[in-house]
PDB file of C-alpha atoms and ligand atoms in Angstrom:
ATOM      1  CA  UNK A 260      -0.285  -1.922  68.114  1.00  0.00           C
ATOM      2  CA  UNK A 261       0.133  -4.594  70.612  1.00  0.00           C
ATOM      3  CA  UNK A 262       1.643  -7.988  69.849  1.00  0.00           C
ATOM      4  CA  UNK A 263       0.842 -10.902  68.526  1.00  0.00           C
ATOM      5  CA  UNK A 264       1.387 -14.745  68.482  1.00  0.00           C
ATOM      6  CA  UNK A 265       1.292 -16.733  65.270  1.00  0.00           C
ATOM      7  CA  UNK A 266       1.221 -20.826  65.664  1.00  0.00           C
ATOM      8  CA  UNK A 267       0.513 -23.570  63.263  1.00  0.00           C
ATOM      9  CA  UNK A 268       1.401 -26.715  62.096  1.00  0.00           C
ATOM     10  CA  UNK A 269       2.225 -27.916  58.544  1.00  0.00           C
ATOM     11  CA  UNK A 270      -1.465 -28.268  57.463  1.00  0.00           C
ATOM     12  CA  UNK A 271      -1.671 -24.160  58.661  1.00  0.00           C
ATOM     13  CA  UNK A 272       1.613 -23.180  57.479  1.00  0.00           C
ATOM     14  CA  UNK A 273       0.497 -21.771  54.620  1.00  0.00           C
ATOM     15  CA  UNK A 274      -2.135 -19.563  55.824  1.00  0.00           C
ATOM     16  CA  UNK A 275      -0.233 -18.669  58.723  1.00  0.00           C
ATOM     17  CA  UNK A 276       2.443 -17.011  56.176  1.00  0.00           C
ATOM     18  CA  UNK A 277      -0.373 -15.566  53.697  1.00  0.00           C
ATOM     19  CA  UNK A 278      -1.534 -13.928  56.902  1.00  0.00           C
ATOM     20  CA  UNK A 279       2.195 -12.683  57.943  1.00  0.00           C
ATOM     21  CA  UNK A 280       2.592 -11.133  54.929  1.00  0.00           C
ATOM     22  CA  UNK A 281      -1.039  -9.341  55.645  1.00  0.00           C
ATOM     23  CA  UNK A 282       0.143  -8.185  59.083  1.00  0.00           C
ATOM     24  CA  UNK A 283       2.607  -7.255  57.443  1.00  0.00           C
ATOM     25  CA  UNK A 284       1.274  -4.924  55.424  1.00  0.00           C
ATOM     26  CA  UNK A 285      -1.240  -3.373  57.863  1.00  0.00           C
ATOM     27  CA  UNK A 286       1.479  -2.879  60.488  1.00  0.00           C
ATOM     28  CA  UNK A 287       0.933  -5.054  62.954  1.00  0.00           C
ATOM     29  CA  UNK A 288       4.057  -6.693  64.816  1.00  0.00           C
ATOM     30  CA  UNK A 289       3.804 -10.840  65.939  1.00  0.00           C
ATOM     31  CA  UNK A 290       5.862 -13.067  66.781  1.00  0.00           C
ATOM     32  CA  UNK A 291       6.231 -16.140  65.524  1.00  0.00           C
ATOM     33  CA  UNK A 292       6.650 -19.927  67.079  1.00  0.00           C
ATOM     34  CA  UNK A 293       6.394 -21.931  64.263  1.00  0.00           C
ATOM     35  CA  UNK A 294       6.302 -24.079  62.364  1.00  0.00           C
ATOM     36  CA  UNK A 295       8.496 -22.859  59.415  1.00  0.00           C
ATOM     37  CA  UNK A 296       7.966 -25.191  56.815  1.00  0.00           C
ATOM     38  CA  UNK A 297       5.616 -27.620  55.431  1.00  0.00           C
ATOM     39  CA  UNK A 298       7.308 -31.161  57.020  1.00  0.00           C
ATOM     40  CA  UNK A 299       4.913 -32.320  59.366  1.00  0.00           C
ATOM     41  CA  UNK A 300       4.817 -31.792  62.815  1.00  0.00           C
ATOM     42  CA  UNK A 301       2.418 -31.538  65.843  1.00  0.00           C
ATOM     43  CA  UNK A 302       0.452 -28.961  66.546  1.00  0.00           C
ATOM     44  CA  UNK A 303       0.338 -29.283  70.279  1.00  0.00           C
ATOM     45  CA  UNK A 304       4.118 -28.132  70.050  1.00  0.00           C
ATOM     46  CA  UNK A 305       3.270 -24.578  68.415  1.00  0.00           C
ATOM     47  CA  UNK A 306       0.077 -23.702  70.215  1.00  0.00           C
ATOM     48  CA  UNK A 307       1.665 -24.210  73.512  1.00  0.00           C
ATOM     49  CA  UNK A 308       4.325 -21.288  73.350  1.00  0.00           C
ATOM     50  CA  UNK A 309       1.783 -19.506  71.477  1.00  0.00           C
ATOM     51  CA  UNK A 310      -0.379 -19.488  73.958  1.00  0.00           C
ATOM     52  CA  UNK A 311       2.011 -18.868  76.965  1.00  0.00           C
ATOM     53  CA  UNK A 312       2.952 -15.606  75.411  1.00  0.00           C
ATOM     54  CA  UNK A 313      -0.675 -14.042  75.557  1.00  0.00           C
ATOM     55  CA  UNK A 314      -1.322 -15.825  78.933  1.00  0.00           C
ATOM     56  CA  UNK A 315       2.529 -14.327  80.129  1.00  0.00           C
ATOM     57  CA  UNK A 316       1.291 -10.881  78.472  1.00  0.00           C
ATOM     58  CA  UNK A 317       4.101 -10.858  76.070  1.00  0.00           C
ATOM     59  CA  UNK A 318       1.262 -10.751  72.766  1.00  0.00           C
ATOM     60  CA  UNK A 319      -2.143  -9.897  73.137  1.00  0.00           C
ATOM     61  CA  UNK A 320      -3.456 -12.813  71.400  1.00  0.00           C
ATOM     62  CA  UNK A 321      -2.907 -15.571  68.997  1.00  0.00           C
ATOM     63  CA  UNK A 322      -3.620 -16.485  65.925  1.00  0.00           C
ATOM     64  CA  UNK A 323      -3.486 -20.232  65.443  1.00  0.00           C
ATOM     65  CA  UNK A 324      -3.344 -22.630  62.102  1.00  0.00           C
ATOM     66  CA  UNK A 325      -3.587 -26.626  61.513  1.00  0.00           C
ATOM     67  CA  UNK A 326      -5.430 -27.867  58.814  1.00  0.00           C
ATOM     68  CA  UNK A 327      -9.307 -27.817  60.413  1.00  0.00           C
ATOM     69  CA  UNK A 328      -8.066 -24.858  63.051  1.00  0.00           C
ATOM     70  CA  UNK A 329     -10.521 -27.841  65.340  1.00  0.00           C
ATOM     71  CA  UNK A 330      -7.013 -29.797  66.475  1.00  0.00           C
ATOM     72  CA  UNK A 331      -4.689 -26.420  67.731  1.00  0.00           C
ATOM     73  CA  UNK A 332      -7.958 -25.106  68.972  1.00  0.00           C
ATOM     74  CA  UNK A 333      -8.654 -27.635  71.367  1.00  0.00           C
ATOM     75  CA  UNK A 334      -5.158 -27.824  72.213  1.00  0.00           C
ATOM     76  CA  UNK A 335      -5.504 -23.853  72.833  1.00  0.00           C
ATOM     77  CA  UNK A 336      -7.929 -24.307  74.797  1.00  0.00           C
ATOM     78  CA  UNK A 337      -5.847 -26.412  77.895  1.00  0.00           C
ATOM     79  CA  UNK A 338      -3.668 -23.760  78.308  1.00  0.00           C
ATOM     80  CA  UNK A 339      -4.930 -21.690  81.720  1.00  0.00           C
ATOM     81  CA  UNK A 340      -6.314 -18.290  80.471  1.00  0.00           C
ATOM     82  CA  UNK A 341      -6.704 -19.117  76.766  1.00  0.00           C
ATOM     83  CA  UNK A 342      -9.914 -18.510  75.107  1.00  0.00           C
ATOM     84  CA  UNK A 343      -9.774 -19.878  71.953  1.00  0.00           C
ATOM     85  CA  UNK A 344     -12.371 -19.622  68.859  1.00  0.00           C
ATOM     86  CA  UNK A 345     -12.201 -22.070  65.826  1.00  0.00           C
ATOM     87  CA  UNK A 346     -14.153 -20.616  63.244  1.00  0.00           C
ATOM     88  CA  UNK A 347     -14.622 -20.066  59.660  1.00  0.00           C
ATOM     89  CA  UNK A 348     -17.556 -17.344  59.638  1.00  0.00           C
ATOM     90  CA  UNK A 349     -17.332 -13.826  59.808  1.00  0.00           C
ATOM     91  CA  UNK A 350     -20.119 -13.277  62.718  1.00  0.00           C
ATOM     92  CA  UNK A 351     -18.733 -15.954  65.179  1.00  0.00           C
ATOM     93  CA  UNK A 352     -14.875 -14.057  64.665  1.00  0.00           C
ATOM     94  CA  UNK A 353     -16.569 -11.153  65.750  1.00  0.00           C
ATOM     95  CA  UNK A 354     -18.492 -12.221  68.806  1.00  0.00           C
ATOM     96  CA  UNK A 355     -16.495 -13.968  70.356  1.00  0.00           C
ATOM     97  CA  UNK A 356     -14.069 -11.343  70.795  1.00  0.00           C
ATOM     98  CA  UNK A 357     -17.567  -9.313  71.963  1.00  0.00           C
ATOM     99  CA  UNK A 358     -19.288 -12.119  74.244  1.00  0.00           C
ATOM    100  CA  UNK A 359     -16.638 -14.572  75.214  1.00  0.00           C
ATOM    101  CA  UNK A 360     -13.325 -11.785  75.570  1.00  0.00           C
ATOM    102  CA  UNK A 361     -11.632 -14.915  73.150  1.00  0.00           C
ATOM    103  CA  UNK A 362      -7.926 -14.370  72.764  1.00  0.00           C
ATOM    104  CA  UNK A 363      -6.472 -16.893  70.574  1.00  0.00           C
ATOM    105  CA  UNK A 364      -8.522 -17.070  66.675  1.00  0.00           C
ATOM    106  CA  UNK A 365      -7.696 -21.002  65.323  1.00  0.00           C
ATOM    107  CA  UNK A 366      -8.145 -20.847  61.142  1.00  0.00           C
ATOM    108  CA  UNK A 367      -7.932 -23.982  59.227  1.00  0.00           C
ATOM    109  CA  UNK A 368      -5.334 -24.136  56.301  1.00  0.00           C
ATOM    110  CA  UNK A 369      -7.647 -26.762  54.677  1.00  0.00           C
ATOM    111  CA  UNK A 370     -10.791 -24.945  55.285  1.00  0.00           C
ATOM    112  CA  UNK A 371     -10.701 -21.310  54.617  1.00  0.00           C
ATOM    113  CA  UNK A 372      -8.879 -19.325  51.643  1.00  0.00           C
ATOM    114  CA  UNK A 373      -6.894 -16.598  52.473  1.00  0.00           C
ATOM    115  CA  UNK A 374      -8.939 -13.965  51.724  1.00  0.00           C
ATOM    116  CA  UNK A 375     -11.508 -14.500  53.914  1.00  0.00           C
ATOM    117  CA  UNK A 376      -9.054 -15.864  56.818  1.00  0.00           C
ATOM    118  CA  UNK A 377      -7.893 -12.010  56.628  1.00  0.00           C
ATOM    119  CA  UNK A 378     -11.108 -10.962  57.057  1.00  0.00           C
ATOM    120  CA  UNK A 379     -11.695 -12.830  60.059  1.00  0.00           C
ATOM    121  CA  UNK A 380      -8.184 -11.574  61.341  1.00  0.00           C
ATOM    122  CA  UNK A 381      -9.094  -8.233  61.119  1.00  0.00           C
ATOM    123  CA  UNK A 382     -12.429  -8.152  62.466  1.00  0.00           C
ATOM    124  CA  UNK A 383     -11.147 -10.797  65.567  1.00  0.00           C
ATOM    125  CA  UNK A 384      -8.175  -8.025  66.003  1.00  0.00           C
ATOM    126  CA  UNK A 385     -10.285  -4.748  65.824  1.00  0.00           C
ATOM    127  CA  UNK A 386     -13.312  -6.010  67.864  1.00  0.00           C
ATOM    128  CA  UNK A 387     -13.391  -5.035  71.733  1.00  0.00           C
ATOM    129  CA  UNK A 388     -15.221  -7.278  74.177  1.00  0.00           C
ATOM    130  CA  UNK A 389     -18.166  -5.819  75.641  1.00  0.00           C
ATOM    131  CA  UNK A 390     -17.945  -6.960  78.891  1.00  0.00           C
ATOM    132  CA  UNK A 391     -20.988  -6.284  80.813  1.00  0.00           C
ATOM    133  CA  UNK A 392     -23.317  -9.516  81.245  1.00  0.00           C
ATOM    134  CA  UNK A 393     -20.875 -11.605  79.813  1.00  0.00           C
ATOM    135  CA  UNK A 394     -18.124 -10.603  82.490  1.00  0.00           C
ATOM    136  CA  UNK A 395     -19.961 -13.331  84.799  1.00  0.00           C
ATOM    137  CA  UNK A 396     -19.883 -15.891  82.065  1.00  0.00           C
ATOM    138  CA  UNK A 397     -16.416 -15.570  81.293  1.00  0.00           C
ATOM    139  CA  UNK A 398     -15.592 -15.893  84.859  1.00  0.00           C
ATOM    140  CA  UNK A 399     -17.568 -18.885  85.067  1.00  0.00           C
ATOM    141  CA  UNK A 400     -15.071 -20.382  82.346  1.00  0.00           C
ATOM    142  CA  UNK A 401     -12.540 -19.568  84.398  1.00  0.00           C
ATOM    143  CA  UNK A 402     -14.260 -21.258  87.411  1.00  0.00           C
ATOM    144  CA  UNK A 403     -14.264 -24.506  85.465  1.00  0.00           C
ATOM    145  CA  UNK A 404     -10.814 -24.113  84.827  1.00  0.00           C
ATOM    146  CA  UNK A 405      -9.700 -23.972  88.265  1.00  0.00           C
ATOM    147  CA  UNK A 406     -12.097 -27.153  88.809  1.00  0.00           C
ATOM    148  CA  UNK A 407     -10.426 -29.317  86.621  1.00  0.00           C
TER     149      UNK A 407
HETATM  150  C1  RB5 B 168      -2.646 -32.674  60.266  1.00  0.00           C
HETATM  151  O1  RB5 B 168      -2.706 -33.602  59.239  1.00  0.00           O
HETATM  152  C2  RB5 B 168      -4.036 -32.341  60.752  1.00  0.00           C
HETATM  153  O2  RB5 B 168      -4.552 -33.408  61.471  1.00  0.00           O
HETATM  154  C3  RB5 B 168      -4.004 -31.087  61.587  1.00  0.00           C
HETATM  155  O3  RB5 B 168      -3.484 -30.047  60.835  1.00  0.00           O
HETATM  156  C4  RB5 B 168      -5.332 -30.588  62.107  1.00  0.00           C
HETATM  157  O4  RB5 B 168      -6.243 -30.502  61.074  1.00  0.00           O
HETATM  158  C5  RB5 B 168      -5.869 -31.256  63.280  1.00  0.00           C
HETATM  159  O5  RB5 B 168      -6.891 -30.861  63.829  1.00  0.00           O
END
């Protein structure tokens, strides 16, 4: 089971351990940057080495927590070769791994329970992009990258 990076801030912390402890449990190794408490901090500073671990192909992906999941999302998403997906709904977890290859899944601490923030874990984890005609979409993505 590949790798994978956990980041959050202190409105996330406490799903990102409530999801630990399900990785746990199913097996599957991450490493974690933070943060390790509850004292608040910024989540710019945990999404970035989260992120440069999938983009340096140390972890796979990332699974990212702040309060909304919108704030370490967005922060995701300035890091070259990060897709990230903030959602709170089963179907958009699942296709975005299938339609937009996403590799970084941003949950909000303040709006999803942990049950269903496992759920969405899973699925994001155990669904395989499709590829096919959303290869040239992706690449467009990262055209727009490279434009600035
Ligand atoms: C922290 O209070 C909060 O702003 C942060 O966790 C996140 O929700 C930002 O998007």
């Amino acid at each position: 089971m590949s790798m994978i990076a956990l980041g959050a801030d202190h409105g996330g912390y406490e799903l990102k351990e409530a999801v630990k402890k399900h990785l746990d449990e199913i097996g599957v190794p991450y490493k974690d940057f933070g943060c390790f408490s509850t004292e608040s901090v910024d989540y710019p500073d945990m999404a970035e080495p989260a992120c440069r671990a999938v983009v340096a192909g140390e972890c796979d992906k990332a699974l990212l927590f702040c309060g909304t999941g919108v704030g370490i999302s967005i922060a995701a998403n300035k890091i070259h070769g990060i897709r990230a997906c903030c959602c709170s709904d089963y179907f958009s977890a699942k296709y975005t791994r299938m339609h937009n290859d996403a590799n970084a899944l941003c949950l909000g601490g303040r709006v999803v329970g942990a049950g269903l923030a496992i759920e969405l874990v899973d699925v994001f984890l155990n669904t395989e992009y499709e590829g096919g005609r959303h290869a040239k979409r992706v690449a467009k993505i990262a055209a727009l990258e490279e434009k600035g």
